[in-house]
Each structure stands twice: as structure tokens, then as C-alpha cells.
PDB file of C-alpha atoms and ligand atoms in Angstrom:
ATOM      1  CA  UNK A 878      61.387  -0.326-105.207  1.00 92.00           C
ATOM      2  CA  UNK A 879      58.203  -2.185-104.397  1.00 98.00           C
ATOM      3  CA  UNK A 880      54.985   0.231-103.681  1.00 98.00           C
ATOM      4  CA  UNK A 881      51.778  -0.317-102.295  1.00 98.00           C
ATOM      5  CA  UNK A 882      48.674   1.245-102.430  1.00 98.00           C
ATOM      6  CA  UNK A 883      46.682   1.099 -99.012  1.00 98.00           C
ATOM      7  CA  UNK A 884      44.241   1.838 -96.780  1.00 97.00           C
ATOM      8  CA  UNK A 885      44.188   0.587 -93.346  1.00 97.00           C
ATOM      9  CA  UNK A 886      43.804  -2.988 -92.888  1.00 96.00           C
ATOM     10  CA  UNK A 887      42.266  -3.489 -96.527  1.00 97.00           C
ATOM     11  CA  UNK A 888      42.772  -6.721 -98.286  1.00 98.00           C
ATOM     12  CA  UNK A 889      45.907  -4.950 -99.268  1.00 98.00           C
ATOM     13  CA  UNK A 890      46.471  -5.717 -95.487  1.00 98.00           C
ATOM     14  CA  UNK A 891      47.854  -8.816 -97.264  1.00 98.00           C
ATOM     15  CA  UNK A 892      50.554  -8.096 -99.619  1.00 98.00           C
ATOM     16  CA  UNK A 893      51.871  -5.644 -96.733  1.00 98.00           C
ATOM     17  CA  UNK A 894      51.957  -8.527 -94.648  1.00 98.00           C
ATOM     18  CA  UNK A 895      53.886 -10.534 -96.954  1.00 98.00           C
ATOM     19  CA  UNK A 896      56.481  -7.589 -97.330  1.00 98.00           C
ATOM     20  CA  UNK A 897      56.983  -8.067 -93.736  1.00 98.00           C
ATOM     21  CA  UNK A 898      57.161 -11.687 -93.850  1.00 98.00           C
ATOM     22  CA  UNK A 899      60.074 -11.901 -96.464  1.00 98.00           C
ATOM     23  CA  UNK A 900      62.012  -8.647 -95.308  1.00 98.00           C
ATOM     24  CA  UNK A 901      61.402  -6.790 -98.828  1.00 98.00           C
ATOM     25  CA  UNK A 902      61.889  -3.420 -98.858  1.00 98.00           C
ATOM     26  CA  UNK A 903      58.764  -1.469 -99.772  1.00 98.00           C
ATOM     27  CA  UNK A 904      57.051   1.854 -99.872  1.00 98.00           C
ATOM     28  CA  UNK A 905      54.044   1.944 -98.007  1.00 98.00           C
ATOM     29  CA  UNK A 906      51.525   5.090 -99.534  1.00 98.00           C
ATOM     30  CA  UNK A 907      48.333   5.229 -97.552  1.00 98.00           C
ATOM     31  CA  UNK A 908      44.842   6.489 -98.812  1.00 98.00           C
ATOM     32  CA  UNK A 909      42.083   7.053 -96.989  1.00 96.00           C
ATOM     33  CA  UNK A 910      38.968   4.709 -97.311  1.00 94.00           C
ATOM     34  CA  UNK A 911      37.605   4.727-100.203  1.00 93.00           C
ATOM     35  CA  UNK A 912      39.958   5.946-102.119  1.00 95.00           C
ATOM     36  CA  UNK A 913      37.396   6.336-105.147  1.00 93.00           C
ATOM     37  CA  UNK A 914      35.425   8.947-103.587  1.00 92.00           C
ATOM     38  CA  UNK A 915      38.376  10.546-101.558  1.00 95.00           C
ATOM     39  CA  UNK A 916      40.610  10.645-102.764  1.00 96.00           C
ATOM     40  CA  UNK A 917      40.044  11.334-106.589  1.00 96.00           C
ATOM     41  CA  UNK A 918      43.449  11.120-108.574  1.00 97.00           C
ATOM     42  CA  UNK A 919      44.068   7.444-107.214  1.00 98.00           C
ATOM     43  CA  UNK A 920      41.764   6.845-110.479  1.00 97.00           C
ATOM     44  CA  UNK A 921      44.534   7.894-112.456  1.00 97.00           C
ATOM     45  CA  UNK A 922      47.041   5.364-110.997  1.00 97.00           C
ATOM     46  CA  UNK A 923      44.508   2.802-110.711  1.00 98.00           C
ATOM     47  CA  UNK A 924      41.169   2.871-113.127  1.00 97.00           C
ATOM     48  CA  UNK A 925      40.013  -0.041-110.718  1.00 97.00           C
ATOM     49  CA  UNK A 926      40.375   2.332-107.365  1.00 97.00           C
ATOM     50  CA  UNK A 927      40.434  -0.427-105.452  1.00 97.00           C
ATOM     51  CA  UNK A 928      43.716  -1.323-103.710  1.00 97.00           C
ATOM     52  CA  UNK A 929      45.750  -3.287-103.203  1.00 98.00           C
ATOM     53  CA  UNK A 930      48.287  -1.793-106.277  1.00 98.00           C
ATOM     54  CA  UNK A 931      51.609  -3.141-106.165  1.00 98.00           C
ATOM     55  CA  UNK A 932      53.962  -1.287-108.281  1.00 98.00           C
ATOM     56  CA  UNK A 933      57.191  -3.271-109.316  1.00 98.00           C
ATOM     57  CA  UNK A 934      59.221  -1.555-112.166  1.00 98.00           C
ATOM     58  CA  UNK A 935      56.513  -2.243-115.194  1.00 97.00           C
ATOM     59  CA  UNK A 936      54.393  -4.342-113.355  1.00 98.00           C
ATOM     60  CA  UNK A 937      51.338  -2.940-112.120  1.00 98.00           C
ATOM     61  CA  UNK A 938      48.752  -5.815-109.904  1.00 98.00           C
ATOM     62  CA  UNK A 939      45.582  -5.349-108.475  1.00 98.00           C
ATOM     63  CA  UNK A 940      44.992  -8.543-106.738  1.00 98.00           C
ATOM     64  CA  UNK A 941      46.035  -9.238-103.428  1.00 98.00           C
ATOM     65  CA  UNK A 942      46.446 -12.803-103.073  1.00 98.00           C
ATOM     66  CA  UNK A 943      48.059 -12.742-106.582  1.00 98.00           C
ATOM     67  CA  UNK A 944      50.297 -10.163-105.236  1.00 98.00           C
ATOM     68  CA  UNK A 945      51.565 -12.853-102.123  1.00 98.00           C
ATOM     69  CA  UNK A 946      52.255 -15.036-104.370  1.00 98.00           C
ATOM     70  CA  UNK A 947      53.999 -12.878-106.603  1.00 98.00           C
ATOM     71  CA  UNK A 948      56.179 -11.525-104.116  1.00 98.00           C
ATOM     72  CA  UNK A 949      57.180 -15.275-102.697  1.00 98.00           C
ATOM     73  CA  UNK A 950      58.684 -15.299-106.177  1.00 97.00           C
ATOM     74  CA  UNK A 951      59.975 -12.093-106.550  1.00 98.00           C
ATOM     75  CA  UNK A 952      61.942 -11.897-103.605  1.00 98.00           C
ATOM     76  CA  UNK A 953      62.499 -15.398-102.352  1.00 98.00           C
ATOM     77  CA  UNK A 954      63.249 -17.486-105.480  1.00 98.00           C
ATOM     78  CA  UNK A 955      64.367 -20.282-103.417  1.00 98.00           C
ATOM     79  CA  UNK A 956      61.460 -20.161-101.290  1.00 98.00           C
ATOM     80  CA  UNK A 957      63.970 -19.858 -98.010  1.00 98.00           C
ATOM     81  CA  UNK A 958      61.037 -18.708 -96.270  1.00 98.00           C
ATOM     82  CA  UNK A 959      59.142 -21.271 -96.942  1.00 98.00           C
ATOM     83  CA  UNK A 960      56.114 -18.954 -98.016  1.00 98.00           C
ATOM     84  CA  UNK A 961      55.498 -20.706-101.132  1.00 98.00           C
ATOM     85  CA  UNK A 962      54.743 -24.957-102.041  1.00 98.00           C
ATOM     86  CA  UNK A 963      56.213 -25.363-104.951  1.00 98.00           C
ATOM     87  CA  UNK A 964      54.590 -27.763-107.380  1.00 97.00           C
ATOM     88  CA  UNK A 965      56.473 -31.132-106.309  1.00 97.00           C
ATOM     89  CA  UNK A 966      55.724 -30.754-102.751  1.00 97.00           C
ATOM     90  CA  UNK A 967      52.202 -32.333-101.459  1.00 95.00           C
ATOM     91  CA  UNK A 968      50.963 -29.506-100.365  1.00 97.00           C
ATOM     92  CA  UNK A 969      50.959 -27.383-103.518  1.00 98.00           C
ATOM     93  CA  UNK A 970      47.576 -28.296-104.517  1.00 98.00           C
ATOM     94  CA  UNK A 971      46.766 -27.315-100.807  1.00 98.00           C
ATOM     95  CA  UNK A 972      48.014 -23.923-100.738  1.00 98.00           C
ATOM     96  CA  UNK A 973      47.423 -22.266-104.403  1.00 98.00           C
ATOM     97  CA  UNK A 974      43.037 -23.778-102.674  1.00 98.00           C
ATOM     98  CA  UNK A 975      44.182 -21.869 -99.566  1.00 98.00           C
ATOM     99  CA  UNK A 976      45.272 -18.810-101.539  1.00 98.00           C
ATOM    100  CA  UNK A 977      42.385 -18.362-103.181  1.00 98.00           C
ATOM    101  CA  UNK A 978      39.774 -19.745-100.971  1.00 98.00           C
ATOM    102  CA  UNK A 979      40.734 -16.642 -98.810  1.00 98.00           C
ATOM    103  CA  UNK A 980      39.710 -13.755-101.269  1.00 98.00           C
ATOM    104  CA  UNK A 981      37.169 -15.658-103.524  1.00 97.00           C
ATOM    105  CA  UNK A 982      35.336 -17.638-100.751  1.00 98.00           C
ATOM    106  CA  UNK A 983      35.755 -16.046 -97.331  1.00 98.00           C
ATOM    107  CA  UNK A 984      36.220 -12.189 -97.821  1.00 98.00           C
ATOM    108  CA  UNK A 985      33.726 -11.895-100.248  1.00 96.00           C
ATOM    109  CA  UNK A 986      30.673 -12.611 -98.715  1.00 96.00           C
ATOM    110  CA  UNK A 987      32.302 -10.173 -95.708  1.00 97.00           C
ATOM    111  CA  UNK A 988      31.741  -7.899 -98.817  1.00 96.00           C
ATOM    112  CA  UNK A 989      28.565  -7.909 -98.894  1.00 96.00           C
ATOM    113  CA  UNK A 990      27.656  -7.492 -95.423  1.00 96.00           C
ATOM    114  CA  UNK A 991      29.918  -5.043 -95.177  1.00 95.00           C
ATOM    115  CA  UNK A 992      28.178  -3.186 -98.062  1.00 94.00           C
ATOM    116  CA  UNK A 993      24.619  -3.946 -97.247  1.00 96.00           C
ATOM    117  CA  UNK A 994      25.101  -3.324 -93.166  1.00 95.00           C
ATOM    118  CA  UNK A 995      27.191  -0.087 -93.005  1.00 92.00           C
ATOM    119  CA  UNK A 996      28.310   1.042 -95.708  1.00 90.00           C
ATOM    120  CA  UNK A 997      25.452   2.432 -98.290  1.00 93.00           C
ATOM    121  CA  UNK A 998      22.677   4.674 -96.690  1.00 94.00           C
ATOM    122  CA  UNK A 999      19.601   3.795 -94.831  1.00 96.00           C
ATOM    123  CA  UNK A1000      17.037   3.478 -97.286  1.00 97.00           C
ATOM    124  CA  UNK A1001      19.412   1.157 -99.413  1.00 97.00           C
ATOM    125  CA  UNK A1002      20.523  -1.235 -96.478  1.00 96.00           C
ATOM    126  CA  UNK A1003      19.735  -4.729 -96.937  1.00 97.00           C
ATOM    127  CA  UNK A1004      20.161  -6.345 -93.241  1.00 96.00           C
ATOM    128  CA  UNK A1005      18.107  -9.856 -95.043  1.00 97.00           C
ATOM    129  CA  UNK A1006      21.536  -9.275 -97.349  1.00 96.00           C
ATOM    130  CA  UNK A1007      23.962  -8.695 -94.611  1.00 96.00           C
ATOM    131  CA  UNK A1008      22.392 -12.098 -92.591  1.00 97.00           C
ATOM    132  CA  UNK A1009      22.337 -14.086 -94.930  1.00 97.00           C
ATOM    133  CA  UNK A1010      25.740 -13.248 -95.617  1.00 97.00           C
ATOM    134  CA  UNK A1011      27.144 -13.703 -92.385  1.00 97.00           C
ATOM    135  CA  UNK A1012      25.786 -17.024 -92.232  1.00 97.00           C
ATOM    136  CA  UNK A1013      27.092 -17.953 -95.541  1.00 97.00           C
ATOM    137  CA  UNK A1014      30.278 -16.816 -94.580  1.00 98.00           C
ATOM    138  CA  UNK A1015      30.230 -18.346 -91.106  1.00 98.00           C
ATOM    139  CA  UNK A1016      29.507 -22.213 -92.678  1.00 98.00           C
ATOM    140  CA  UNK A1017      32.338 -21.711 -95.452  1.00 98.00           C
ATOM    141  CA  UNK A1018      34.778 -21.681 -91.923  1.00 98.00           C
ATOM    142  CA  UNK A1019      33.505 -25.360 -91.735  1.00 97.00           C
ATOM    143  CA  UNK A1020      36.502 -26.592 -94.407  1.00 96.00           C
ATOM    144  CA  UNK A1021      39.450 -25.078 -92.985  1.00 98.00           C
ATOM    145  CA  UNK A1022      38.275 -25.638 -89.761  1.00 98.00           C
ATOM    146  CA  UNK A1023      38.766 -29.812 -90.887  1.00 98.00           C
ATOM    147  CA  UNK A1024      41.502 -28.725 -92.390  1.00 98.00           C
ATOM    148  CA  UNK A1025      42.831 -26.840 -88.921  1.00 98.00           C
ATOM    149  CA  UNK A1026      42.121 -29.535 -86.499  1.00 98.00           C
ATOM    150  CA  UNK A1027      44.866 -31.853 -87.991  1.00 98.00           C
ATOM    151  CA  UNK A1028      47.515 -29.541 -89.254  1.00 98.00           C
ATOM    152  CA  UNK A1029      48.488 -25.753 -87.285  1.00 98.00           C
ATOM    153  CA  UNK A1030      48.387 -24.022 -91.051  1.00 98.00           C
ATOM    154  CA  UNK A1031      46.691 -24.756 -94.417  1.00 98.00           C
ATOM    155  CA  UNK A1032      48.992 -26.631 -96.477  1.00 98.00           C
ATOM    156  CA  UNK A1033      52.715 -28.409 -96.477  1.00 98.00           C
ATOM    157  CA  UNK A1034      52.859 -28.466 -92.667  1.00 98.00           C
ATOM    158  CA  UNK A1035      54.282 -24.412 -92.251  1.00 98.00           C
ATOM    159  CA  UNK A1036      53.186 -20.949 -92.555  1.00 98.00           C
ATOM    160  CA  UNK A1037      52.796 -20.029 -96.134  1.00 98.00           C
ATOM    161  CA  UNK A1038      51.006 -17.280 -98.278  1.00 98.00           C
ATOM    162  CA  UNK A1039      48.102 -19.272 -97.646  1.00 98.00           C
ATOM    163  CA  UNK A1040      47.629 -18.319 -93.925  1.00 98.00           C
ATOM    164  CA  UNK A1041      48.304 -14.451 -95.353  1.00 98.00           C
ATOM    165  CA  UNK A1042      45.123 -15.021 -97.745  1.00 98.00           C
ATOM    166  CA  UNK A1043      42.549 -17.029 -95.245  1.00 98.00           C
ATOM    167  CA  UNK A1044      44.023 -14.679 -91.896  1.00 98.00           C
ATOM    168  CA  UNK A1045      43.036 -11.814 -93.913  1.00 98.00           C
ATOM    169  CA  UNK A1046      39.789 -13.107 -93.389  1.00 98.00           C
ATOM    170  CA  UNK A1047      39.932 -13.969 -90.498  1.00 98.00           C
ATOM    171  CA  UNK A1048      40.631 -10.315 -89.466  1.00 98.00           C
ATOM    172  CA  UNK A1049      38.236  -8.891 -91.463  1.00 97.00           C
ATOM    173  CA  UNK A1050      35.827 -10.960 -89.553  1.00 98.00           C
ATOM    174  CA  UNK A1051      37.151 -10.198 -86.009  1.00 97.00           C
ATOM    175  CA  UNK A1052      36.411  -6.305 -87.028  1.00 96.00           C
ATOM    176  CA  UNK A1053      32.894  -7.438 -88.277  1.00 96.00           C
ATOM    177  CA  UNK A1054      32.693  -8.777 -84.698  1.00 96.00           C
ATOM    178  CA  UNK A1055      32.314 -12.541 -85.611  1.00 97.00           C
ATOM    179  CA  UNK A1056      35.451 -13.764 -83.624  1.00 98.00           C
ATOM    180  CA  UNK A1057      33.286 -15.025 -81.494  1.00 98.00           C
ATOM    181  CA  UNK A1058      31.422 -17.493 -84.033  1.00 98.00           C
ATOM    182  CA  UNK A1059      34.403 -19.442 -85.448  1.00 98.00           C
ATOM    183  CA  UNK A1060      34.973 -23.090 -84.937  1.00 98.00           C
ATOM    184  CA  UNK A1061      37.428 -23.683 -82.369  1.00 98.00           C
ATOM    185  CA  UNK A1062      39.935 -25.143 -84.301  1.00 98.00           C
ATOM    186  CA  UNK A1063      39.849 -21.881 -86.962  1.00 98.00           C
ATOM    187  CA  UNK A1064      39.894 -19.427 -83.064  1.00 98.00           C
ATOM    188  CA  UNK A1065      42.833 -21.222 -82.330  1.00 98.00           C
ATOM    189  CA  UNK A1066      44.395 -20.839 -85.637  1.00 98.00           C
ATOM    190  CA  UNK A1067      43.369 -17.112 -85.300  1.00 98.00           C
ATOM    191  CA  UNK A1068      45.310 -16.842 -82.256  1.00 98.00           C
ATOM    192  CA  UNK A1069      48.283 -18.414 -83.726  1.00 98.00           C
ATOM    193  CA  UNK A1070      48.143 -16.112 -86.497  1.00 98.00           C
ATOM    194  CA  UNK A1071      48.248 -12.634 -84.934  1.00 98.00           C
ATOM    195  CA  UNK A1072      51.516 -14.056 -83.142  1.00 98.00           C
ATOM    196  CA  UNK A1073      53.388 -13.963 -85.713  1.00 98.00           C
ATOM    197  CA  UNK A1074      56.183 -10.907 -85.476  1.00 98.00           C
ATOM    198  CA  UNK A1075      55.564  -9.810 -88.918  1.00 98.00           C
ATOM    199  CA  UNK A1076      51.585  -9.597 -88.483  1.00 98.00           C
ATOM    200  CA  UNK A1077      52.588  -7.265 -85.548  1.00 98.00           C
ATOM    201  CA  UNK A1078      55.246  -5.208 -87.829  1.00 98.00           C
ATOM    202  CA  UNK A1079      52.705  -4.572 -90.584  1.00 98.00           C
ATOM    203  CA  UNK A1080      50.097  -3.505 -88.297  1.00 98.00           C
ATOM    204  CA  UNK A1081      52.872  -0.927 -86.887  1.00 98.00           C
ATOM    205  CA  UNK A1082      54.431  -0.333 -90.430  1.00 98.00           C
ATOM    206  CA  UNK A1083      50.079   0.661 -91.756  1.00 98.00           C
ATOM    207  CA  UNK A1084      49.784   2.748 -88.083  1.00 98.00           C
ATOM    208  CA  UNK A1085      52.851   4.583 -88.778  1.00 98.00           C
ATOM    209  CA  UNK A1086      52.656   5.233 -92.736  1.00 98.00           C
ATOM    210  CA  UNK A1087      49.039   6.530 -91.805  1.00 97.00           C
ATOM    211  CA  UNK A1088      50.163   9.325 -89.321  1.00 97.00           C
ATOM    212  CA  UNK A1089      53.015  10.009 -91.169  1.00 98.00           C
ATOM    213  CA  UNK A1090      50.801  10.632 -94.287  1.00 97.00           C
ATOM    214  CA  UNK A1091      48.170  12.761 -92.604  1.00 96.00           C
ATOM    215  CA  UNK A1092      45.932   9.411 -92.824  1.00 95.00           C
ATOM    216  CA  UNK A1093      43.585   8.163 -90.265  1.00 94.00           C
ATOM    217  CA  UNK A1094      45.078   5.290 -88.498  1.00 94.00           C
ATOM    218  CA  UNK A1095      41.650   3.856 -87.905  1.00 90.00           C
ATOM    219  CA  UNK A1096      40.099   0.977 -89.908  1.00 82.00           C
ATOM    220  CA  UNK A1097      37.569   4.013 -92.081  1.00 70.00           C
ATOM    221  CA  UNK A1098      36.120   0.509 -93.302  1.00 70.00           C
ATOM    222  CA  UNK A1099      34.975  -1.178 -90.182  1.00 67.00           C
ATOM    223  CA  UNK A1100      35.538   1.207 -87.026  1.00 54.00           C
TER     224      UNK A1100
HETATM  225  N1  GSH B 691      39.469  -9.270-105.027  1.00 69.05           N
HETATM  226  C1  GSH B 691      40.648  -7.676-104.846  1.00 69.05           C
HETATM  227  C2  GSH B 691      39.819  -6.762-104.769  1.00 69.05           C
HETATM  228  C3  GSH B 691      40.027  -5.749-103.771  1.00 69.05           C
HETATM  229  C4  GSH B 691      39.348  -4.876-103.121  1.00 69.05           C
HETATM  230  O1  GSH B 691      38.204  -4.605-103.770  1.00 69.05           O
HETATM  231  N2  GSH B 691      39.803  -4.053-102.370  1.00 69.05           N
HETATM  232  C5  GSH B 691      38.829  -3.238-101.769  1.00 69.05           C
HETATM  233  C6  GSH B 691      39.102  -2.724-100.380  1.00 69.05           C
HETATM  234  S1  GSH B 691      39.444  -4.099 -99.362  1.00 69.05           S
HETATM  235  C7  GSH B 691      38.479  -1.775-102.565  1.00 69.05           C
HETATM  236  O2  GSH B 691      39.386  -1.384-103.016  1.00 69.05           O
HETATM  237  N3  GSH B 691      37.163  -1.419-102.320  1.00 69.05           N
HETATM  238  C8  GSH B 691      36.756   0.329-103.376  1.00 69.05           C
HETATM  239  C9  GSH B 691      36.251   0.041-103.569  1.00 69.05           C
HETATM  240  O3  GSH B 691      35.693  -0.752-104.022  1.00 69.05           O
HETATM  241  O4  GSH B 691      36.164   1.538-103.959  1.00 69.05           O
HETATM  242  C10 GSH B 691      41.598  -8.068-104.184  1.00 69.05           C
HETATM  243  O5  GSH B 691      41.963  -9.326-103.596  1.00 69.05           O
HETATM  244  O6  GSH B 691      42.500  -7.459-103.443  1.00 69.05           O
END
């Protein structure tokens, strides 16, 4: 069975949501955040100390968007759930773009905000960096806003793993208090994504697993 190392509402939420969409069997191993500091033994499993960490047989993966792509192929090779977009489909490029944009363009700037507004001790906080990268993130929403003014999802006219990747970035932004500044089409999209049953199941799964494994169900990175 696939094993997913996860911290509450961290980027590992992407593969968790994906597993729930696929209805695939998995074992969720919860860690306190940040595991590098609070569970040093985790470094023996994943030397990076980051989450997600996926184990599937001999396979080991640390990139949340790549894991979503992997899970689609691994558990749904015929793409019955439609979470992948195939190269012969017109939406293939948009799908890959969304899958990567969710992490590289829309999540990374928020980690700078988190670090310099919240995690660092007061003497190392950088309010200017946090403010600049908040603005940077909000400006980068223009790209998906333009797409979402024309269609409900990012690619191929259906919900896919690209929406999970970008959806997690919006989930993090929401936790940072930025949802009120989402452009209208992005705000409506974020509401749509939260209506998905698998999204709700993933929230319940992480909450229940955290309680069962003695980890706080609060999101330690932002709450
Ligand atoms: N690009 C990677 C980033 C993984 C990552 O940095 N995860 C964060 C949590 S969201 C982490 O583990 N932070 C703890 C640390 O850096 O020690 C991905 O998309 O999965």
C-alpha cells in the first residue's frame, strides 16, 4: 500500500486529496510541523526533512505535483477519473502548466511570506519581503483568473490534478487571510473546489489521522 507522510494542511495535502479523488488505498503517517525540528528521526526516512514523502514499493517521491501525476498513472492507467490529461487531448499543455504553476508560481511566494512574517524570530522577520511576496502572489493570480473567466477548471473542460495543484495554493492563501483579495473568477473557483467530496474527505482523513497518531490537528504552519 502507498504510504504518505503528511503534516496537517501542508503541501502533502495535494497527494492526499488526489488519493481521495482516486479512491486509492493508502496509509497516512502524520508528522508534527516542521518535522525537521520536531521529529528528527524523520530525516532518516527523508533526508530533506520535507513533506510530502511518498513510498510506493521501491519508489520514493518528494514533489507534491509530481506525486499527483504519478498517482494518476499508478492508480488510474485508463484515466477513468479524468484526473490526468493525455498528450492527444487539446488540454495537455494547459494541464502540465497548471500542475507546475500551482507549486512553482503560486505556492513558492507564499512560503517566503510564511517564513519572513511568521516562522523567523522577531529579529529576523522581514515585513517588506512578506508584503512584496504577498503582492507578487496576488499578481500571479491574474493568469488563472483569465482562464477561469472562460471555464470552470484549468484544463480539458474537467476537474483534474492541475486543479488540485493550484487548489492547494489557494487553500494556503486562504489560511494566510488572502482569499478576500482573490479576483472574482478565482474566488468562485476556490468555492467550487471546496465543494468536492474528495476535498472534504481529505480534510477529515488528516484530522482523524492526526488525532489517532497523537499529532495536533491544527495546522501548525499557519494557525
Ligand atoms: N516543492 C516541494 C516542497 C516541499 C516542502 O518544502 N514542503 C514543506 C511543507 S508545505 C516542508 O516540508 N517544510 C518543512 C521544512 O522545510 O523543514 C513540494 O511541492 O512538495
